[in-house]
Coordinates of C-alpha atoms (C1' of nucleotides) in Angstrom, one line a residue:
Chain B
M1 CA -60.3 -47.8 -174.9
T2 CA -60.7 -48.5 -171.2
Y3 CA -58.2 -49.5 -168.6
P4 CA -58.5 -53.3 -168.8
M5 CA -57.2 -53.4 -172.4
R6 CA -54.1 -51.4 -171.4
A7 CA -53.7 -52.9 -168.0
Q8 CA -54.2 -56.6 -168.0
K9 CA -52.5 -57.5 -164.8
P10 CA -54.3 -55.0 -162.6
F11 CA -57.6 -56.4 -163.9
S12 CA -56.9 -60.1 -163.3
R13 CA -55.3 -59.3 -159.9
A14 CA -58.4 -57.4 -158.9
I15 CA -60.5 -60.4 -159.9
L16 CA -58.3 -62.9 -158.1
D17 CA -58.2 -60.8 -155.0
W18 CA -61.9 -60.6 -154.9
Y19 CA -62.1 -64.3 -155.4
D20 CA -59.9 -65.1 -152.5
S21 CA -62.4 -63.4 -150.1
H22 CA -65.7 -64.0 -152.0
A23 CA -65.4 -67.5 -153.6
R24 CA -68.6 -69.5 -153.3
T25 CA -68.3 -73.0 -151.8
L26 CA -69.7 -75.4 -154.4
P27 CA -69.8 -79.2 -154.2
W28 CA -67.3 -79.6 -157.1
R29 CA -65.0 -76.7 -156.2
S30 CA -61.8 -77.0 -154.2
L31 CA -60.3 -74.3 -152.1
P32 CA -58.7 -71.4 -154.1
G33 CA -55.3 -72.5 -155.3
V34 CA -55.9 -76.2 -154.9
R35 CA -56.3 -78.4 -158.0
P36 CA -59.5 -80.4 -157.9
D37 CA -60.1 -83.9 -159.3
P38 CA -60.4 -83.6 -163.1
Y39 CA -63.2 -86.2 -163.1
H40 CA -65.2 -84.0 -160.7
V41 CA -64.5 -80.9 -162.8
W42 CA -65.5 -82.7 -166.0
L43 CA -68.7 -84.1 -164.4
S44 CA -69.8 -80.7 -163.0
E45 CA -69.0 -78.8 -166.2
I46 CA -71.1 -81.1 -168.3
M47 CA -74.0 -80.8 -165.9
L48 CA -73.6 -77.1 -165.7
Q49 CA -74.0 -76.6 -169.4
Q50 CA -77.1 -74.4 -169.7
T51 CA -78.1 -75.5 -166.2
T52 CA -78.1 -73.6 -162.9
V53 CA -75.8 -74.3 -160.0
V54 CA -78.8 -75.0 -157.7
T55 CA -80.3 -77.6 -160.1
V56 CA -76.9 -79.4 -160.6
G57 CA -76.0 -79.8 -156.9
P58 CA -78.0 -82.9 -156.0
Y59 CA -77.3 -84.6 -159.4
F60 CA -73.6 -84.1 -159.0
E61 CA -73.7 -85.7 -155.5
K62 CA -75.8 -88.6 -156.8
F63 CA -73.5 -89.3 -159.8
L64 CA -70.4 -89.2 -157.6
A65 CA -71.9 -91.6 -155.1
A66 CA -73.0 -94.0 -157.9
W67 CA -69.8 -93.8 -159.9
P68 CA -66.8 -92.6 -157.8
T69 CA -64.4 -92.8 -160.7
V70 CA -64.6 -92.3 -164.5
A71 CA -63.9 -96.1 -164.9
D72 CA -67.0 -96.9 -162.8
M73 CA -69.1 -94.7 -165.0
A74 CA -67.6 -96.2 -168.2
A75 CA -68.6 -99.7 -166.9
A76 CA -72.2 -98.7 -166.2
P77 CA -75.0 -99.4 -168.7
L78 CA -76.1 -96.3 -170.6
D79 CA -79.7 -96.8 -169.2
D80 CA -78.4 -96.3 -165.7
I81 CA -76.8 -93.0 -166.7
L82 CA -80.0 -91.9 -168.4
T83 CA -82.1 -92.9 -165.4
A84 CA -79.8 -90.9 -163.0
W85 CA -79.9 -88.0 -165.5
A86 CA -83.7 -87.9 -165.8
G87 CA -85.0 -84.5 -165.1
L88 CA -81.8 -82.6 -165.9
G89 CA -82.6 -82.1 -169.5
Y90 CA -80.5 -82.0 -172.7
Y91 CA -80.2 -85.7 -172.7
A92 CA -77.5 -85.8 -175.4
R93 CA -75.2 -84.7 -172.5
A94 CA -75.9 -87.9 -170.7
R95 CA -75.3 -90.0 -173.8
N96 CA -72.0 -88.1 -174.4
L97 CA -71.1 -88.3 -170.8
H98 CA -71.1 -92.1 -171.1
K99 CA -69.2 -92.1 -174.4
C100 CA -66.6 -89.7 -172.9
A101 CA -66.2 -91.9 -169.8
I102 CA -65.5 -94.9 -172.0
A103 CA -63.1 -92.9 -174.2
V104 CA -61.1 -91.6 -171.2
T105 CA -61.0 -95.1 -169.6
K106 CA -60.1 -97.0 -172.8
E107 CA -58.0 -94.5 -174.7
H108 CA -56.4 -92.4 -171.9
G109 CA -55.9 -95.0 -169.2
G110 CA -58.6 -93.6 -167.0
R111 CA -57.0 -90.1 -166.7
F112 CA -58.4 -87.0 -168.4
P113 CA -56.0 -85.4 -170.9
S114 CA -54.8 -82.0 -170.0
S115 CA -54.4 -80.4 -173.4
L116 CA -57.1 -78.3 -175.0
D117 CA -57.0 -80.3 -178.3
A118 CA -57.3 -83.7 -176.6
L119 CA -60.1 -82.5 -174.4
L120 CA -61.9 -81.0 -177.5
S121 CA -61.8 -84.3 -179.2
L122 CA -63.9 -86.0 -176.5
P123 CA -67.7 -86.4 -176.8
G124 CA -69.7 -83.6 -175.2
I125 CA -66.7 -81.4 -174.7
G126 CA -66.7 -78.2 -176.7
P127 CA -64.7 -74.9 -176.6
Y128 CA -66.1 -73.8 -173.2
T129 CA -65.8 -77.1 -171.4
A130 CA -62.3 -77.9 -172.8
A131 CA -61.0 -74.6 -171.6
A132 CA -62.7 -74.9 -168.3
I133 CA -61.2 -78.3 -167.6
A134 CA -57.8 -77.3 -168.7
A135 CA -57.8 -74.2 -166.6
I136 CA -59.6 -75.4 -163.5
A137 CA -58.3 -79.0 -163.3
F138 CA -54.8 -78.6 -164.8
D139 CA -54.0 -75.0 -164.1
Q140 CA -53.4 -74.1 -167.7
P141 CA -53.7 -70.5 -168.9
E142 CA -56.6 -71.2 -171.2
T143 CA -59.3 -68.6 -171.8
V144 CA -62.8 -69.7 -170.6
V145 CA -65.8 -68.0 -172.2
D146 CA -69.2 -69.0 -171.0
G147 CA -72.5 -67.0 -171.0
N148 CA -71.4 -65.2 -167.8
I149 CA -68.1 -64.1 -169.2
E150 CA -69.6 -63.1 -172.5
R151 CA -71.9 -60.8 -170.6
I152 CA -69.1 -59.4 -168.5
I153 CA -66.9 -58.7 -171.5
A154 CA -69.7 -57.3 -173.6
R155 CA -70.5 -54.8 -170.8
L156 CA -66.8 -54.1 -170.1
Y157 CA -66.4 -52.8 -173.7
R158 CA -70.0 -52.1 -174.6
I159 CA -69.7 -54.5 -177.6
E160 CA -72.6 -53.6 -180.0
T161 CA -72.2 -56.6 -182.2
P162 CA -75.1 -59.0 -181.5
L163 CA -74.5 -62.6 -180.4
P164 CA -73.5 -65.1 -181.7
A165 CA -71.5 -63.0 -184.2
A166 CA -69.8 -61.2 -181.2
K167 CA -68.4 -64.5 -179.9
K168 CA -65.0 -64.1 -181.7
E169 CA -64.6 -60.5 -180.6
I170 CA -65.5 -61.3 -177.1
T171 CA -63.1 -64.3 -177.0
V172 CA -60.2 -62.1 -178.2
A173 CA -60.9 -59.5 -175.6
A174 CA -61.3 -62.2 -172.9
D175 CA -58.0 -63.8 -174.0
E176 CA -56.1 -60.5 -173.4
L177 CA -57.3 -60.5 -169.8
T178 CA -56.6 -64.1 -168.9
P179 CA -53.8 -64.3 -166.4
E180 CA -50.9 -66.7 -166.8
K181 CA -51.3 -68.0 -163.3
R182 CA -54.4 -69.2 -161.6
A183 CA -56.5 -69.1 -164.8
G184 CA -58.9 -71.6 -163.4
D185 CA -59.6 -69.6 -160.3
Y186 CA -59.8 -66.5 -162.5
A187 CA -62.4 -68.1 -164.7
Q188 CA -64.5 -69.4 -161.8
C189 CA -64.3 -66.0 -160.3
L190 CA -65.7 -64.3 -163.4
M191 CA -68.5 -66.9 -163.5
D192 CA -69.3 -66.2 -159.9
I193 CA -69.4 -62.5 -160.6
G194 CA -71.6 -63.1 -163.6
A195 CA -74.0 -65.2 -161.7
T196 CA -74.3 -63.0 -158.6
I197 CA -73.3 -59.4 -159.6
C198 CA -73.1 -58.9 -163.3
T199 CA -76.5 -60.4 -163.8
P200 CA -78.6 -60.1 -166.9
R201 CA -81.1 -57.8 -165.1
N202 CA -80.5 -55.5 -162.2
P203 CA -76.7 -55.9 -162.0
K204 CA -75.2 -55.0 -158.6
C205 CA -72.4 -52.8 -160.0
D206 CA -71.7 -51.3 -156.6
Q207 CA -70.4 -54.7 -155.5
C208 CA -68.3 -55.4 -158.6
P209 CA -64.5 -55.4 -158.1
V210 CA -64.1 -54.0 -161.7
E211 CA -66.8 -51.5 -161.7
K212 CA -64.4 -48.7 -162.5
A213 CA -63.2 -50.5 -165.6
C214 CA -66.7 -51.1 -167.1
A215 CA -67.8 -49.0 -170.1
A216 CA -71.4 -50.0 -169.8
R217 CA -71.4 -49.0 -166.1
A218 CA -70.0 -45.6 -167.0
A219 CA -72.7 -45.2 -169.7
G220 CA -75.4 -46.5 -167.4
D221 CA -76.7 -49.0 -170.0
M222 CA -75.5 -52.3 -168.6
E223 CA -78.6 -54.2 -169.4
R224 CA -78.3 -53.5 -173.1
F225 CA -75.3 -55.9 -173.3
P226 CA -74.7 -58.5 -174.6
V227 CA -76.9 -57.5 -177.6
K228 CA -78.9 -60.5 -178.7
P229 CA -81.1 -61.2 -181.8
P230 CA -84.9 -61.2 -181.4
K231 CA -86.5 -64.4 -180.3
K232 CA -88.5 -66.6 -182.6
V233 CA -92.0 -67.6 -181.9
K234 CA -92.4 -71.1 -180.6
P235 CA -95.0 -73.2 -182.3
T236 CA -97.3 -75.6 -180.4
R237 CA -97.6 -79.3 -181.0
R238 CA -100.4 -81.5 -179.7
A239 CA -101.0 -85.2 -179.2
V240 CA -102.9 -87.8 -177.2
V241 CA -100.7 -89.8 -174.9
F242 CA -101.8 -93.3 -173.6
W243 CA -101.4 -94.7 -170.1
I244 CA -102.0 -98.4 -171.0
E245 CA -102.5 -100.5 -167.8
R246 CA -102.6 -104.2 -167.6
P247 CA -104.8 -106.0 -165.0
D248 CA -101.7 -106.5 -162.8
G249 CA -101.2 -102.7 -162.7
H250 CA -98.1 -102.6 -164.9
V251 CA -98.0 -99.7 -167.4
L252 CA -96.6 -99.7 -171.0
L253 CA -93.4 -97.7 -171.6
R254 CA -91.4 -97.4 -174.7
R255 CA -87.9 -96.3 -175.4
R256 CA -87.5 -93.3 -177.7
P257 CA -85.0 -93.3 -180.6
E258 CA -81.4 -92.9 -179.7
K259 CA -81.0 -89.5 -181.2
G260 CA -83.2 -86.4 -181.2
L261 CA -85.6 -85.0 -178.7
L262 CA -85.5 -86.9 -175.4
G263 CA -83.2 -89.4 -177.2
G264 CA -82.9 -92.8 -175.4
M265 CA -85.3 -91.9 -172.7
M266 CA -88.5 -93.7 -171.9
E267 CA -92.0 -92.5 -172.8
F268 CA -95.7 -93.3 -172.7
P269 CA -96.9 -94.2 -176.2
S270 CA -98.5 -91.2 -178.0
T271 CA -99.8 -90.2 -181.3
D272 CA -97.5 -88.1 -183.5
W273 CA -97.0 -84.6 -182.2
R274 CA -98.8 -82.4 -184.7
E275 CA -100.0 -78.8 -184.9
E276 CA -103.7 -79.7 -184.4
M277 CA -105.0 -81.9 -181.5
I278 CA -106.1 -85.2 -182.7
S279 CA -109.6 -86.5 -181.7
I280 CA -109.7 -89.4 -179.2
D281 CA -111.3 -91.6 -181.8
A282 CA -108.6 -90.9 -184.3
A283 CA -105.9 -91.3 -181.7
L284 CA -107.3 -94.7 -180.7
Q285 CA -107.3 -95.6 -184.4
E286 CA -103.7 -94.5 -184.8
M287 CA -102.4 -96.3 -181.7
F288 CA -104.5 -99.5 -181.7
G289 CA -105.8 -99.7 -185.3
S290 CA -109.3 -99.7 -183.8
A291 CA -111.7 -97.1 -182.6
A292 CA -114.0 -99.7 -181.3
L293 CA -114.0 -98.2 -177.8
R294 CA -116.9 -96.5 -176.2
L295 CA -116.1 -93.0 -175.0
D296 CA -117.8 -92.0 -171.8
A297 CA -117.7 -88.7 -170.0
G298 CA -114.7 -88.2 -167.8
E299 CA -112.3 -90.6 -169.7
T300 CA -109.8 -87.9 -170.4
L301 CA -107.6 -86.1 -168.0
E302 CA -106.2 -82.6 -167.6
L303 CA -104.1 -81.4 -170.4
V304 CA -100.3 -81.8 -169.8
R305 CA -98.4 -78.7 -170.9
H306 CA -94.7 -78.6 -171.4
T307 CA -92.3 -76.2 -173.2
F308 CA -89.2 -77.4 -174.9
T309 CA -86.4 -75.2 -176.3
H310 CA -88.2 -74.5 -179.6
F311 CA -91.8 -75.5 -179.2
H312 CA -94.7 -75.9 -176.8
L313 CA -96.4 -79.2 -176.3
Q314 CA -99.9 -80.2 -175.2
L315 CA -100.6 -83.8 -174.3
R316 CA -104.0 -85.2 -173.7
P317 CA -103.6 -88.2 -171.4
V318 CA -106.0 -91.1 -172.0
V319 CA -106.0 -94.1 -169.6
I320 CA -106.7 -97.5 -171.1
R321 CA -107.3 -100.4 -168.7
L322 CA -106.8 -103.7 -170.4
K323 CA -109.3 -106.5 -169.7
N324 CA -106.7 -109.1 -170.6
A325 CA -103.0 -109.3 -169.9
R326 CA -102.3 -109.9 -173.5
D327 CA -103.8 -107.9 -176.3
N328 CA -102.3 -108.0 -179.8
R329 CA -103.7 -104.5 -180.5
V330 CA -101.3 -103.0 -178.0
P331 CA -97.8 -101.9 -179.3
E332 CA -94.6 -103.4 -178.1
G333 CA -92.9 -102.0 -175.1
E334 CA -91.9 -102.6 -171.5
W335 CA -94.4 -103.2 -168.7
V336 CA -93.5 -101.4 -165.6
S337 CA -95.2 -101.0 -162.2
S338 CA -95.8 -97.3 -161.5
S339 CA -94.0 -97.9 -158.2
D340 CA -90.8 -98.6 -160.2
F341 CA -91.0 -95.4 -162.3
S342 CA -88.3 -93.8 -160.2
S343 CA -85.8 -96.4 -161.5
R344 CA -86.7 -95.6 -165.1
A345 CA -85.3 -92.9 -167.4
L346 CA -88.5 -90.8 -167.5
P347 CA -88.0 -87.2 -168.5
T348 CA -89.9 -84.5 -166.8
L349 CA -92.5 -84.4 -169.5
M350 CA -93.4 -88.0 -168.8
Q351 CA -93.3 -87.4 -165.0
K352 CA -96.0 -84.7 -165.7
V353 CA -98.1 -87.4 -167.4
V354 CA -97.7 -89.6 -164.4
A355 CA -98.9 -86.8 -162.2
A356 CA -101.9 -86.0 -164.4
V357 CA -103.0 -89.7 -164.3
E358 CA -102.5 -90.0 -160.6
K359 CA -104.5 -86.8 -160.1
G360 CA -107.4 -87.9 -162.3
Q361 CA -109.4 -91.1 -162.4
G362 CA -111.2 -91.4 -165.7
S363 CA -110.4 -94.4 -167.8
L364 CA -111.4 -96.5 -170.8
A365 CA -111.6 -100.3 -171.1
L366 CA -110.0 -102.1 -174.0
Chain W
dC1 C1' -74.5 -70.5 -189.7
dA2 C1' -78.8 -71.7 -187.8
dA3 C1' -81.5 -75.2 -186.0
dC4 C1' -81.9 -78.5 -182.6
dC5 C1' -81.8 -79.9 -177.9
dG6 C1' -84.9 -79.7 -171.4
dT7 C1' -86.0 -77.8 -167.5
dG8 C1' -87.0 -74.8 -163.5
dG9 C1' -87.0 -70.2 -161.5
dC10 C1' -87.7 -65.5 -161.9
dC11 C1' -90.2 -61.0 -162.5
Chain Z
dT1 C1' -99.0 -65.7 -166.8
dG2 C1' -95.5 -66.2 -169.9
dG3 C1' -91.2 -64.8 -172.0
dC4 C1' -86.6 -64.7 -170.5
dC5 C1' -82.5 -66.9 -169.0
dA6 C1' -78.8 -70.4 -167.4
dA7 C1' -71.0 -72.7 -166.2
dG8 C1' -73.1 -75.1 -174.5
dG9 C1' -72.5 -78.9 -177.9
dT10 C1' -73.6 -81.1 -182.1
dT11 C1' -75.1 -81.2 -186.8

DNA sequence: CAACCGTGGCC
DNA sequence: TGGCCAAGGTT
């Protein structure tokens, strides 16, 4: 095929040479050739799953300041982890982060294991993250395959098989190129190249240290790879969400179920998320078992729009101002002053609801 | 295997 | 403006 298959060492050497002069300085990254703290590597790798470097930066610093060691994190309440994670998304990562910290503390004496298998058995650590930690933190010659490296390999060999079926083929090819020494630096270098040069669109091939080895570059069809299946249409779900405020200004929050969408995070009570928007009357009936409220003009606020991985959501916020502190029609939950929302595990969707309510002023009395 | 699971930035 | 995409893992 092309030269990298026949000449593994020149390929990895070219990559590492490039890295020594072009490596980005990132908060979790040590100098080339220096082993970083496995706790830092783990924390950053979990945060970086499907998340950009720019987004992760401040969260990484915040977590390290709050929990300097994995034992500190293990000792923290899950809600503190979720609160700190709020806004980062994919909240199962935060729940698994906590589980993993506990497992490392209790079952591994507070030290991360260095073997691929032991790492794979930990919560939230899959094939990519296990290989990344083993290579970067423990200098083991494991093959790291993330989205960047998939793209680089797919272009290098012009792999026509669509993802995710191509994953095995790509991993085999990547494995043949992984160097015995400095596999961690090598992996980070490939990811740097993927993020800055071998980008999904408009790749900067003239800056690439392995341009000459790339089959897609030679054919001039880099952007065709990796081949991906067509996207599915996202349905839209709609609901009424309630900002229920007591006379003392505290607002009702509820905790979502442990698993599933926004699992374990806080929310404003809402009607079920259905395909069709529910009427305000029906929403009041569903939430309070009573529609005995007069609806005046201006009581509803701007529609909150949010897109999740697999559906769009539209929430119609309705503000309810309670006349009495206690009202048995109101569901159970936690009453929180809006000035304390920042210390709560409110996902971005719910922050959008806060913004919509603060921007508007219409309300209903109950 | 395919569905599920967030969010922000880019063009 | 909206689909696409990002240092994936779990079920």
